[in-house]
PDB file of C-alpha atoms in Angstrom:
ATOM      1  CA  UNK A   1      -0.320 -43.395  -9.521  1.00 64.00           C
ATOM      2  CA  UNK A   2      -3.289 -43.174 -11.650  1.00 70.00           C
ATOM      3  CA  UNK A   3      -4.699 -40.016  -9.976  1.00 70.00           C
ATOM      4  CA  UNK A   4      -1.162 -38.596 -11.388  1.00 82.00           C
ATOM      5  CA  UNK A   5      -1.948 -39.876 -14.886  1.00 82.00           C
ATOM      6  CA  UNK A   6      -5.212 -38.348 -15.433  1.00 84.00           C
ATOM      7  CA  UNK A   7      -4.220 -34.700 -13.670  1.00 89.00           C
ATOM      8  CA  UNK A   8      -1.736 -34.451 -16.436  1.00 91.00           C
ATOM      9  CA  UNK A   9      -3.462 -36.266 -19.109  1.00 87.00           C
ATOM     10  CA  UNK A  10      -2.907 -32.756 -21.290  1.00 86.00           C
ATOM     11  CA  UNK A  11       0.397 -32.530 -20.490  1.00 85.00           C
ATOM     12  CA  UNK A  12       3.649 -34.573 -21.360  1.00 75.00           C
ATOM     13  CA  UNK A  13       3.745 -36.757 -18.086  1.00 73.00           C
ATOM     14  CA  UNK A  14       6.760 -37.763 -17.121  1.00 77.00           C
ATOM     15  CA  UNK A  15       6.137 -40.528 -14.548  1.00 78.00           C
ATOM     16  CA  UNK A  16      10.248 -40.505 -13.985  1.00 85.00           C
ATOM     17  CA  UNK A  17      10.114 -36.818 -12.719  1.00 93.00           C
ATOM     18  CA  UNK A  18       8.636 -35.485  -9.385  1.00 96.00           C
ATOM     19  CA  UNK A  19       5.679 -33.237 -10.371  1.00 97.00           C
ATOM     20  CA  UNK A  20       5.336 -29.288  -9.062  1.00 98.00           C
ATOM     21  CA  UNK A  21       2.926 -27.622  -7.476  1.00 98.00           C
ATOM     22  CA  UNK A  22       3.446 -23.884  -7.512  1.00 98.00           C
ATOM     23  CA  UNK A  23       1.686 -20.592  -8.077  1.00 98.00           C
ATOM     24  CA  UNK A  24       1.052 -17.260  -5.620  1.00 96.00           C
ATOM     25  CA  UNK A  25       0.071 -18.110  -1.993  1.00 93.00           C
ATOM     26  CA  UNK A  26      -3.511 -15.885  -2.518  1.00 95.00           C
ATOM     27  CA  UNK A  27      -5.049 -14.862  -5.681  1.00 95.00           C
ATOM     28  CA  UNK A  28      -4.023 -10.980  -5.581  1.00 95.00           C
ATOM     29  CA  UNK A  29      -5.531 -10.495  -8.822  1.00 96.00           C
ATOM     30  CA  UNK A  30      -5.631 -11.370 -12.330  1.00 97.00           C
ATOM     31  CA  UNK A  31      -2.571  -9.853 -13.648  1.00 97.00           C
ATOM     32  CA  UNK A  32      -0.331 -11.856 -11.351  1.00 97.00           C
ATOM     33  CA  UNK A  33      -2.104 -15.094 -11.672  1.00 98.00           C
ATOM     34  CA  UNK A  34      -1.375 -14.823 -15.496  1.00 98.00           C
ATOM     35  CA  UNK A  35       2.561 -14.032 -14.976  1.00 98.00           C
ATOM     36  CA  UNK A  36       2.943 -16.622 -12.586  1.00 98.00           C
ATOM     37  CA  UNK A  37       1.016 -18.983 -14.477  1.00 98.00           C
ATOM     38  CA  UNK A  38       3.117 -18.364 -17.986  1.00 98.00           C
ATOM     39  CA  UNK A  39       6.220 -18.182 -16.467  1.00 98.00           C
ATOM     40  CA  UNK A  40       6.128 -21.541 -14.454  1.00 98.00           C
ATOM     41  CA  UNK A  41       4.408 -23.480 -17.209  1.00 97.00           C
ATOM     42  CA  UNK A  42       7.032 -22.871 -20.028  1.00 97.00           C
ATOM     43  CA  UNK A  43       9.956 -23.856 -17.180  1.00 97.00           C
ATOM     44  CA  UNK A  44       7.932 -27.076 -16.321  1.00 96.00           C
ATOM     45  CA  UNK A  45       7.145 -27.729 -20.329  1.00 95.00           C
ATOM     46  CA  UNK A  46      11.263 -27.542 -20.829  1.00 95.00           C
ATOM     47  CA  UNK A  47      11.879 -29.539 -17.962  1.00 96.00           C
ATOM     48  CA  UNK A  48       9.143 -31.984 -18.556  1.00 95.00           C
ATOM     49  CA  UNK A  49       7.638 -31.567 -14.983  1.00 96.00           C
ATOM     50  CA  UNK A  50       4.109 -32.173 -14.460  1.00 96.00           C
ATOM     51  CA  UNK A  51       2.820 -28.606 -13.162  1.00 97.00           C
ATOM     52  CA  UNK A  52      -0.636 -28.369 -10.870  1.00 98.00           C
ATOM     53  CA  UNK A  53      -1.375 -24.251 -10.382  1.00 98.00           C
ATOM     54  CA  UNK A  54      -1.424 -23.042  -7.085  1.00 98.00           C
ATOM     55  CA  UNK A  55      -3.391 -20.278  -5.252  1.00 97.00           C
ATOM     56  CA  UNK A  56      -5.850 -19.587  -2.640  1.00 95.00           C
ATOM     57  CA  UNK A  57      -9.489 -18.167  -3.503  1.00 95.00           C
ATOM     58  CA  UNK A  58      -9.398 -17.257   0.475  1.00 90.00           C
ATOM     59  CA  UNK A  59      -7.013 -17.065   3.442  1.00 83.00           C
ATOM     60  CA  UNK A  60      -9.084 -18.120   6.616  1.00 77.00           C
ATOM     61  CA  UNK A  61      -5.585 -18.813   9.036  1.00 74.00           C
ATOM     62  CA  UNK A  62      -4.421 -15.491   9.073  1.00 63.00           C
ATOM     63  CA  UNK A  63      -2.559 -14.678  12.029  1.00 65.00           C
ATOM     64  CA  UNK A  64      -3.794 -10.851  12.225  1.00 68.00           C
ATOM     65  CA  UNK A  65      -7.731  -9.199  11.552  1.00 75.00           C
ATOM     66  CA  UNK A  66      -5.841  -6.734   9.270  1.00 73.00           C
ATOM     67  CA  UNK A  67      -4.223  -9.540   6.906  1.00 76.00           C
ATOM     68  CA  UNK A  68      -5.762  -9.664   3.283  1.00 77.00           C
ATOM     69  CA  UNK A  69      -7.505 -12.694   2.846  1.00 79.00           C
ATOM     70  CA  UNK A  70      -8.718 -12.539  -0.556  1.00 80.00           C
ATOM     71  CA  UNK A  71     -10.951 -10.807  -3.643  1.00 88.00           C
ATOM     72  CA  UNK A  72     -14.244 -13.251  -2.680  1.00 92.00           C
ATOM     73  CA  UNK A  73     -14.768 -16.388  -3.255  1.00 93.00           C
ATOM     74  CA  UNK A  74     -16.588 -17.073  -6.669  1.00 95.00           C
ATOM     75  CA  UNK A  75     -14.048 -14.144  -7.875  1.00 96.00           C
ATOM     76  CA  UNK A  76     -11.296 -16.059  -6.959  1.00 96.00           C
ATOM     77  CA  UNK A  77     -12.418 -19.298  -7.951  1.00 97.00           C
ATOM     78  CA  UNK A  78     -13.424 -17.894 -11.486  1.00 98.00           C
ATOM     79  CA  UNK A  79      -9.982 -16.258 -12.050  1.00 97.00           C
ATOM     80  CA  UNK A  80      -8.379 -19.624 -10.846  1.00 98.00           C
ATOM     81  CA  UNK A  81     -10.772 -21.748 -13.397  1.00 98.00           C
ATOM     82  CA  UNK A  82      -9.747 -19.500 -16.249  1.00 98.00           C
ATOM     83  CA  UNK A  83      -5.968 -19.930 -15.612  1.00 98.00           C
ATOM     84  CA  UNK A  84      -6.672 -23.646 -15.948  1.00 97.00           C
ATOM     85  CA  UNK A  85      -8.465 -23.383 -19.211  1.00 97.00           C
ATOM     86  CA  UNK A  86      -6.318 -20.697 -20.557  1.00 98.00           C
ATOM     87  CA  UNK A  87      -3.015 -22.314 -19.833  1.00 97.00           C
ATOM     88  CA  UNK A  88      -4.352 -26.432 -20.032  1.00 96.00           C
ATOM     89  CA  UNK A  89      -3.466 -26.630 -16.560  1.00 97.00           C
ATOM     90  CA  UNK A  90      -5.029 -28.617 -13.559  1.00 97.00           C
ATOM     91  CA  UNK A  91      -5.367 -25.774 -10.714  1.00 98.00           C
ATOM     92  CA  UNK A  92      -5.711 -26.223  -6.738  1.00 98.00           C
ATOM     93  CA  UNK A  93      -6.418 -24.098  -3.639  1.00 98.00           C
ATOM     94  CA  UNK A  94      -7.675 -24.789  -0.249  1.00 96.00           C
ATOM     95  CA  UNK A  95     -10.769 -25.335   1.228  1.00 97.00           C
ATOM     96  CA  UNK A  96     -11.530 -24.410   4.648  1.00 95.00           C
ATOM     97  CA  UNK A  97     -15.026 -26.087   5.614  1.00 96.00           C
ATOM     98  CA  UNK A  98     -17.429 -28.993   4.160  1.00 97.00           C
ATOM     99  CA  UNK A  99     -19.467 -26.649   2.858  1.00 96.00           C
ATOM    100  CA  UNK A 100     -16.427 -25.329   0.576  1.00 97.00           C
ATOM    101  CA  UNK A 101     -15.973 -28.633  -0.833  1.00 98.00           C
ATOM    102  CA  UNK A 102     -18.800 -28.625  -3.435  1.00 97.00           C
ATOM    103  CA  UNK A 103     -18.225 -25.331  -4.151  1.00 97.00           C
ATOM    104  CA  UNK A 104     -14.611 -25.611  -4.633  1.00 98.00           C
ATOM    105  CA  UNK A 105     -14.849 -28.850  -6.555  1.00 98.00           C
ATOM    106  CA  UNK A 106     -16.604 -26.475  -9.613  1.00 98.00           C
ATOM    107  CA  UNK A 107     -13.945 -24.487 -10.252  1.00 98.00           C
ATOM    108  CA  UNK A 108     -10.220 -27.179  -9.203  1.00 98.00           C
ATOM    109  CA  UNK A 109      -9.072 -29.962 -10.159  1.00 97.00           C
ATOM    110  CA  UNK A 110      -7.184 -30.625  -6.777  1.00 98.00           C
ATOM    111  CA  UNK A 111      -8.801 -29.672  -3.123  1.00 98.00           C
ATOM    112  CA  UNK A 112      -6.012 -29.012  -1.142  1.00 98.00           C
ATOM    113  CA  UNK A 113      -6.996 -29.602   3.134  1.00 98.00           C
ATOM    114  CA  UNK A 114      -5.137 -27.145   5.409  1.00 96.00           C
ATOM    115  CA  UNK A 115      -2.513 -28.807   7.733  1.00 95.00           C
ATOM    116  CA  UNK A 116      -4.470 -27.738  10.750  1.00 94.00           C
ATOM    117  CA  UNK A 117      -8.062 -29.033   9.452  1.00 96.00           C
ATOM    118  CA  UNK A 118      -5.899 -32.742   8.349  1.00 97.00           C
ATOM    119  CA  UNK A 119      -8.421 -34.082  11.453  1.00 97.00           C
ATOM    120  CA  UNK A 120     -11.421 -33.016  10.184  1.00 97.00           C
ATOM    121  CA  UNK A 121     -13.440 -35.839   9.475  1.00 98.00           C
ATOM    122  CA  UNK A 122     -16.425 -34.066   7.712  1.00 98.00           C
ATOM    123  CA  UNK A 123     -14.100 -31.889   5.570  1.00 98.00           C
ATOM    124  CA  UNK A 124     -12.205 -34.906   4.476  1.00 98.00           C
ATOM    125  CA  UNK A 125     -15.147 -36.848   4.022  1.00 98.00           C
ATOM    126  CA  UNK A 126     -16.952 -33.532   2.015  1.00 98.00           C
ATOM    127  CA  UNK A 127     -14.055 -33.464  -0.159  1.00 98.00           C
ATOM    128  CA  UNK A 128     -13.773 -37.177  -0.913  1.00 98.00           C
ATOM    129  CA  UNK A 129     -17.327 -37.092  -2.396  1.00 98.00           C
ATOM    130  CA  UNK A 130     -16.512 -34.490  -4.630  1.00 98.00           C
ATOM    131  CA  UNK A 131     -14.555 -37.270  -6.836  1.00 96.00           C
ATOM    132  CA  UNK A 132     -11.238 -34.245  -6.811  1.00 97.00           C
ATOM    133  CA  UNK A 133      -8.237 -35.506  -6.294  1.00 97.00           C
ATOM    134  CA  UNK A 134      -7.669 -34.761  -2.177  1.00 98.00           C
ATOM    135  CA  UNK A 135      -4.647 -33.292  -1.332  1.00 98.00           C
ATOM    136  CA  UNK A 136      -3.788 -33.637   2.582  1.00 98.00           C
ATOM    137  CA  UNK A 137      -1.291 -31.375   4.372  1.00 98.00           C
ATOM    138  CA  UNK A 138      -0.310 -32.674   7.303  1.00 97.00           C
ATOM    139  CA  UNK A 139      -0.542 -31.238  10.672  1.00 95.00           C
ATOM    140  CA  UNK A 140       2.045 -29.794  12.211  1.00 94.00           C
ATOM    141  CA  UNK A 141       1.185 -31.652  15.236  1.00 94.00           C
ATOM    142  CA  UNK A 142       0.932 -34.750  13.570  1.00 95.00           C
ATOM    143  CA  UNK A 143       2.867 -37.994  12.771  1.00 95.00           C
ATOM    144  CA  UNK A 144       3.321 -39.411   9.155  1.00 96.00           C
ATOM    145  CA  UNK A 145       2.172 -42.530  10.725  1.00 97.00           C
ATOM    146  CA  UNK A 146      -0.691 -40.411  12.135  1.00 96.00           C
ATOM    147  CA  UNK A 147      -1.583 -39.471   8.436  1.00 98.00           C
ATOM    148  CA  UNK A 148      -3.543 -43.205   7.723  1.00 98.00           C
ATOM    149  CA  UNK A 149      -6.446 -42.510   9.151  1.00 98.00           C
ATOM    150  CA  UNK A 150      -6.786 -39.163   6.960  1.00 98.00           C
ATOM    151  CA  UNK A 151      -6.178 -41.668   3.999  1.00 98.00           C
ATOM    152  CA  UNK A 152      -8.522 -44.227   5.243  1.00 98.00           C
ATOM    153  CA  UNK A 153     -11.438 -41.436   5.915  1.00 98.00           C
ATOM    154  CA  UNK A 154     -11.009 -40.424   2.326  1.00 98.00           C
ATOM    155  CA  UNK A 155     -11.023 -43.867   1.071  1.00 98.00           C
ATOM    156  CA  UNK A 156     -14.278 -44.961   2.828  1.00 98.00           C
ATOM    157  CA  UNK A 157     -16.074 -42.100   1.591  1.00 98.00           C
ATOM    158  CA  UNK A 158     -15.041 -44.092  -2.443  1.00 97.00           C
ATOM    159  CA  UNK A 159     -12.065 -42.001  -3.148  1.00 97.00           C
ATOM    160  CA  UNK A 160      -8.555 -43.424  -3.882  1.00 96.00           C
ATOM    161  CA  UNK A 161      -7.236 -40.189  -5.421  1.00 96.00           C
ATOM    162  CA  UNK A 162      -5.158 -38.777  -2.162  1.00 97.00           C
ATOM    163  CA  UNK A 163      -2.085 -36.869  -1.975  1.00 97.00           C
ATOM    164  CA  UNK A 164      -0.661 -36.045   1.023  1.00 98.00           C
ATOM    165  CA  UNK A 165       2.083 -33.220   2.044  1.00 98.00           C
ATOM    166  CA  UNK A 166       4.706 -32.959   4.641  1.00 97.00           C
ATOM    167  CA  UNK A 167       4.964 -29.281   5.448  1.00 95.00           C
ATOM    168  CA  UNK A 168       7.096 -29.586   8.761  1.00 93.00           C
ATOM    169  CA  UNK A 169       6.575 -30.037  12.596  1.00 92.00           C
ATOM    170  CA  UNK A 170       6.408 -27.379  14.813  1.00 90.00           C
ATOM    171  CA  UNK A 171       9.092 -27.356  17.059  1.00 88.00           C
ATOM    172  CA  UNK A 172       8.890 -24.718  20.219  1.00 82.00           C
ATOM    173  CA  UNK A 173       6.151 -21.522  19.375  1.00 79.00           C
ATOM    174  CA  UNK A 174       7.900 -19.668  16.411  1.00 77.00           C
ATOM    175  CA  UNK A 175       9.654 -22.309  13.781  1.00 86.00           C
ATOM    176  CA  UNK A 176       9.196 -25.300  12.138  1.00 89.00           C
ATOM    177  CA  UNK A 177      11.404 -28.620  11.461  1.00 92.00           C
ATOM    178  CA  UNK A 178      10.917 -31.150   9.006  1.00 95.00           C
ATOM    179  CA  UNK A 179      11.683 -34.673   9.542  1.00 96.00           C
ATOM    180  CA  UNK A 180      12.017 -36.385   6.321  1.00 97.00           C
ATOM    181  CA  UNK A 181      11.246 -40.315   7.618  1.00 97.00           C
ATOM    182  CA  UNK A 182       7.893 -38.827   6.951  1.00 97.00           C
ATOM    183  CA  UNK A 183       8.296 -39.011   3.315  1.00 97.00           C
ATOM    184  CA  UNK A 184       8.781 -43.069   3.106  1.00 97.00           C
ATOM    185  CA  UNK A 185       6.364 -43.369   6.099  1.00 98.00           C
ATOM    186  CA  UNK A 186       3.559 -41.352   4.234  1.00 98.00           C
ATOM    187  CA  UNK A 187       4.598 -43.105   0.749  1.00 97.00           C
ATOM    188  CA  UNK A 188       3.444 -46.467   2.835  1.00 97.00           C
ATOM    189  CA  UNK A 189       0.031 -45.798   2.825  1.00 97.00           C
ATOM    190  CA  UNK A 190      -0.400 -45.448  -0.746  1.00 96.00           C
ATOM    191  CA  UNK A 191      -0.848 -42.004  -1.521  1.00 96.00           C
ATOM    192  CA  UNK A 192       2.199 -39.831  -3.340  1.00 96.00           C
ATOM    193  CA  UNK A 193       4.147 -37.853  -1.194  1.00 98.00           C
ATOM    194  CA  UNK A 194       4.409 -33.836  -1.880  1.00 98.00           C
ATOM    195  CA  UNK A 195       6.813 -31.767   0.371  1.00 98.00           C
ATOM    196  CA  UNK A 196       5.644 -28.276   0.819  1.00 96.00           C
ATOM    197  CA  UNK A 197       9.191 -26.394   0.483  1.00 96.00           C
ATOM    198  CA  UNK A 198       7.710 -22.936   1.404  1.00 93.00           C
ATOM    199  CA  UNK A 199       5.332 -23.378   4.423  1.00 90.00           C
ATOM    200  CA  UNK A 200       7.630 -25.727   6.532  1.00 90.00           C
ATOM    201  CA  UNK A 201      10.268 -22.954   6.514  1.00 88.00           C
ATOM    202  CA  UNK A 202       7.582 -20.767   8.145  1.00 69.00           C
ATOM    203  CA  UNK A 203       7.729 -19.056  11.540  1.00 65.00           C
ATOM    204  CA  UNK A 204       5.005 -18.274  12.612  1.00 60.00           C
ATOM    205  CA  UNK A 205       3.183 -16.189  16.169  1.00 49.00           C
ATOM    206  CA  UNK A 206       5.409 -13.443  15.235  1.00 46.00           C
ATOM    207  CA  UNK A 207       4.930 -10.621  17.862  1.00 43.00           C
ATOM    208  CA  UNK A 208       3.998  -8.340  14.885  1.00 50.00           C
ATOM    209  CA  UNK A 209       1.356 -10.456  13.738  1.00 46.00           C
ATOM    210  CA  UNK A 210       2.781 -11.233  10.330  1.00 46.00           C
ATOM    211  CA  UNK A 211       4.851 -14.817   9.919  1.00 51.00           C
ATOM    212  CA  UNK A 212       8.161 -14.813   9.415  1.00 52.00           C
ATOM    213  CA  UNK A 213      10.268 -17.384   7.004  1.00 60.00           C
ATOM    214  CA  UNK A 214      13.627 -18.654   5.735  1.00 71.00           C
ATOM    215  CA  UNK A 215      13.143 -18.363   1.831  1.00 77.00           C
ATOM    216  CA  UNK A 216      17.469 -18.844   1.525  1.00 87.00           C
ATOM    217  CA  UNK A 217      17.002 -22.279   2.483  1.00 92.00           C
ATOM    218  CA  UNK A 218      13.578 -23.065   0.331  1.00 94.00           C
ATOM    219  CA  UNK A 219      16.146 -24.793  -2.144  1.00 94.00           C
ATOM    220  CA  UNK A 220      17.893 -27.124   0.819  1.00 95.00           C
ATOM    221  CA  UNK A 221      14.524 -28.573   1.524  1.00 95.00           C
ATOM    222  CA  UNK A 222      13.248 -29.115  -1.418  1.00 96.00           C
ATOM    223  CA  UNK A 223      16.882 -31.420  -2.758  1.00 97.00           C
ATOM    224  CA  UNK A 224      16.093 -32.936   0.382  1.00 97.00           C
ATOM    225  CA  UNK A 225      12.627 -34.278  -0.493  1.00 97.00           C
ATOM    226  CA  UNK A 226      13.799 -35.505  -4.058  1.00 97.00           C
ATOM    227  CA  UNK A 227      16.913 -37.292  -2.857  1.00 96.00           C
ATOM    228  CA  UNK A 228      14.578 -39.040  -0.082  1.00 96.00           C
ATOM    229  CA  UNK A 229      11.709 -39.721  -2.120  1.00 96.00           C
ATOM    230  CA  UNK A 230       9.369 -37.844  -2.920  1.00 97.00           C
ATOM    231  CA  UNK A 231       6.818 -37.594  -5.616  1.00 96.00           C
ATOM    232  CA  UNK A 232       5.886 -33.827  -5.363  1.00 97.00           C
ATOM    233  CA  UNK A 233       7.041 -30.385  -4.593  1.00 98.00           C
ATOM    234  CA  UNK A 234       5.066 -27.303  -3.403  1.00 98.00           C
ATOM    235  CA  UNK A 235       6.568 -24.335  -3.895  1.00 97.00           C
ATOM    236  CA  UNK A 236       4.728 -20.877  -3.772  1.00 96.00           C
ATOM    237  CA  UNK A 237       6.364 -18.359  -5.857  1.00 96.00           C
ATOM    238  CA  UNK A 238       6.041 -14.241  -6.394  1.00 96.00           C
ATOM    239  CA  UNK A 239       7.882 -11.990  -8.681  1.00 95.00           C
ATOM    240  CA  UNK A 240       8.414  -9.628  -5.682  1.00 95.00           C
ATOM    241  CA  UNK A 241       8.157 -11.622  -2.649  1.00 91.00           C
ATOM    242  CA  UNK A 242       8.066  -8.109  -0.947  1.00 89.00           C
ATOM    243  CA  UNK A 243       4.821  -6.870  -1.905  1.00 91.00           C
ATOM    244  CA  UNK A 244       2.953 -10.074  -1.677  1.00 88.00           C
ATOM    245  CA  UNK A 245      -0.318  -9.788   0.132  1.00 88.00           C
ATOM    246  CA  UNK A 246       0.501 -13.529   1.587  1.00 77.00           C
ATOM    247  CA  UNK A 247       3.686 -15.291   2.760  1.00 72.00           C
ATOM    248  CA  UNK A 248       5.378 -13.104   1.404  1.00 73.00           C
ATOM    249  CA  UNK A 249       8.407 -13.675   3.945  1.00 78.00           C
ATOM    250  CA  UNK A 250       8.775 -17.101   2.880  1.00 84.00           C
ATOM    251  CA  UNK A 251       7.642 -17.417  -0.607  1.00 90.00           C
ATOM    252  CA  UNK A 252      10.522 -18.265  -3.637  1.00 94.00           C
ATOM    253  CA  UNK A 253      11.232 -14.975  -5.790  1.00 94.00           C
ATOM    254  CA  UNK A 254       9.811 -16.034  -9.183  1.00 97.00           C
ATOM    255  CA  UNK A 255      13.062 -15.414 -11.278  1.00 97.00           C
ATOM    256  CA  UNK A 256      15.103 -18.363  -8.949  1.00 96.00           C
ATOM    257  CA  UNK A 257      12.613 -20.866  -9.673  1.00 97.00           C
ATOM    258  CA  UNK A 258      14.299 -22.199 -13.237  1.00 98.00           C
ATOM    259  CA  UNK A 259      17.793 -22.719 -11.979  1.00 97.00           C
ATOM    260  CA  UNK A 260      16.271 -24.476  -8.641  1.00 97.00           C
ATOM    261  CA  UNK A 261      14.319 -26.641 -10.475  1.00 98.00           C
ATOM    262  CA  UNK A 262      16.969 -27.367 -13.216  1.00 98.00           C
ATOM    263  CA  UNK A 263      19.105 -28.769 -10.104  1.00 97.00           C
ATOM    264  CA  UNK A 264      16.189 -30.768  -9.429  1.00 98.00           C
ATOM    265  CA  UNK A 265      15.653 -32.634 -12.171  1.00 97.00           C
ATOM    266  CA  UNK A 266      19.235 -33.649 -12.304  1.00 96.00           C
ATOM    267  CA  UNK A 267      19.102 -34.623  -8.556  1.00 96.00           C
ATOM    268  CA  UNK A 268      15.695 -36.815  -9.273  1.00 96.00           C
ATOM    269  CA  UNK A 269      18.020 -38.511 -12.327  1.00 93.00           C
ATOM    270  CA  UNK A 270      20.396 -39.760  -9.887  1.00 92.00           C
ATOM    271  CA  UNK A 271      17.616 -40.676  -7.625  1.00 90.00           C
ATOM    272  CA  UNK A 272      15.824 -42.500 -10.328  1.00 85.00           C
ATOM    273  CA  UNK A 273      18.973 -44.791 -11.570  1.00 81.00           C
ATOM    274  CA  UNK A 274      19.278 -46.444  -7.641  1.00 75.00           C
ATOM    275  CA  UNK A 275      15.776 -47.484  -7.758  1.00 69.00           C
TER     276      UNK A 275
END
């Protein structure tokens, strides 16, 4: 996993322990970037996980015209470069178009591509040439056999540094299931394996135009993913889930992030001794 090696080349990698991605689902503004940021890094420094910063510069897959979808772009991006440099952190967020790519690529370390844009082949192929690590989601619609040719896309366009992320399946119009086979299956084309343990507890097409969640059960996923393999979590985080401008129904409340991750270490320990 040398793509692993060099994101956390400033930090004390622990190749035995499952890395984190984490941070606010939008960048709301500066002040909470900085809390979130502090606050997660000092947990992951104790626990000696490797910690990539999460947020979004924009939300484009809103489900309602009213739903906040950001501060602008450059804004964003420049308030998620600065948490990087002020904290020694590699940051992410999601791109939404080719064109985004280059931009994108100035500010983050990681380009994260939407589960419903895993198909794009220009996006993919955009982001590849960049020379960022690629992070993949993958579709809710998809297989994690389907996920190869997502890999092999980003590999002909010269770029071996792929992640990919099981976020769920959808199952009927309003939830989401997650069948964890796709961990090993995605792990067999070559690429570490994240689970997102917030946005496959989604439920989305709510008649209110707002999607719904099951944050009480963010923690069952994500022992799940470490006792069946994975490399990764994703887990977005708020200190008041409540008044978060995004996801805020199924987002972890800041403060139970420590103990959940304690219990994950110690799970990954057992993991690690049967391997």
């Amino acid at each position: 996993m040398e793509q692993l090696k060099e994101l956390f080349k400033d930090q004390q990698y622990n190749p035995d322990n499952f890395f984190l991605i984490a941070g606010p689902c939008v960048i709301e503004d500066e002040e909470l970037l900085n809390t979130v940021a502090d606050r997660v890094s000092r947990i992951c420094k104790r626990l000696e996980i490797p910690y990539i910063f999460k947020a979004s510069y924009r939300k484009a897959n809103r489900t309602s015209i009213h739903s906040f979808t950001g501060i602008g772009d450059v804004e964003g991006l420049d308030l998620l470069q600065k948490i990087g440099q002020d904290f020694n952190l590699p940051v992410t967020s999601d791109i939404h178009s080719a064109a985004e790519a280059a931009m994108a690529a100035a500010y983050v370390d990681v380009l994260q591509i939407p589960a419903f844009l895993c198909r794009q082949t220009d996006i993919l192929i955009a982001a590849a040439e960049t020379g960022k690590v690629v992070n993949v989601k993958k579709g809710q619609f998809l297989s994690g056999e389907g996920m190869k040719f997502a890999v092999e896309k980003i590999r002909q366009a010269g770029n071996n540094n792929i992640l990919l992320t099981e976020r769920g399946t959808t199952f009927g119009y309003q939830d989401l299931i997650v069948d964890y086979r796709n961990i090993p299956i995605m792990k067999a084309h070559g690429a570490p394996v994240v689970m997102d343990c917030t946005h496959s507890l989604q439920q989305p097409n709510q008649a209110g135009g707002v999607t719904g969640g099951n944050p009480q059960l963010i923690g069952t996923i994500a022992k799940a993913a470490i006792a069946t393999g994975a490399d990764g979590l994703f887990i977005e985080t708020h200190p008041v889930p409540a008044k978060a401008k995004s996801d805020g129904a199924n987002v972890l409340q800041l403060d139970l992030l420590e103990p959940l991750l304690e219990q994950l270490v110690a799970i990954r320990k057992v993991v690690a001794k049967q391997q």
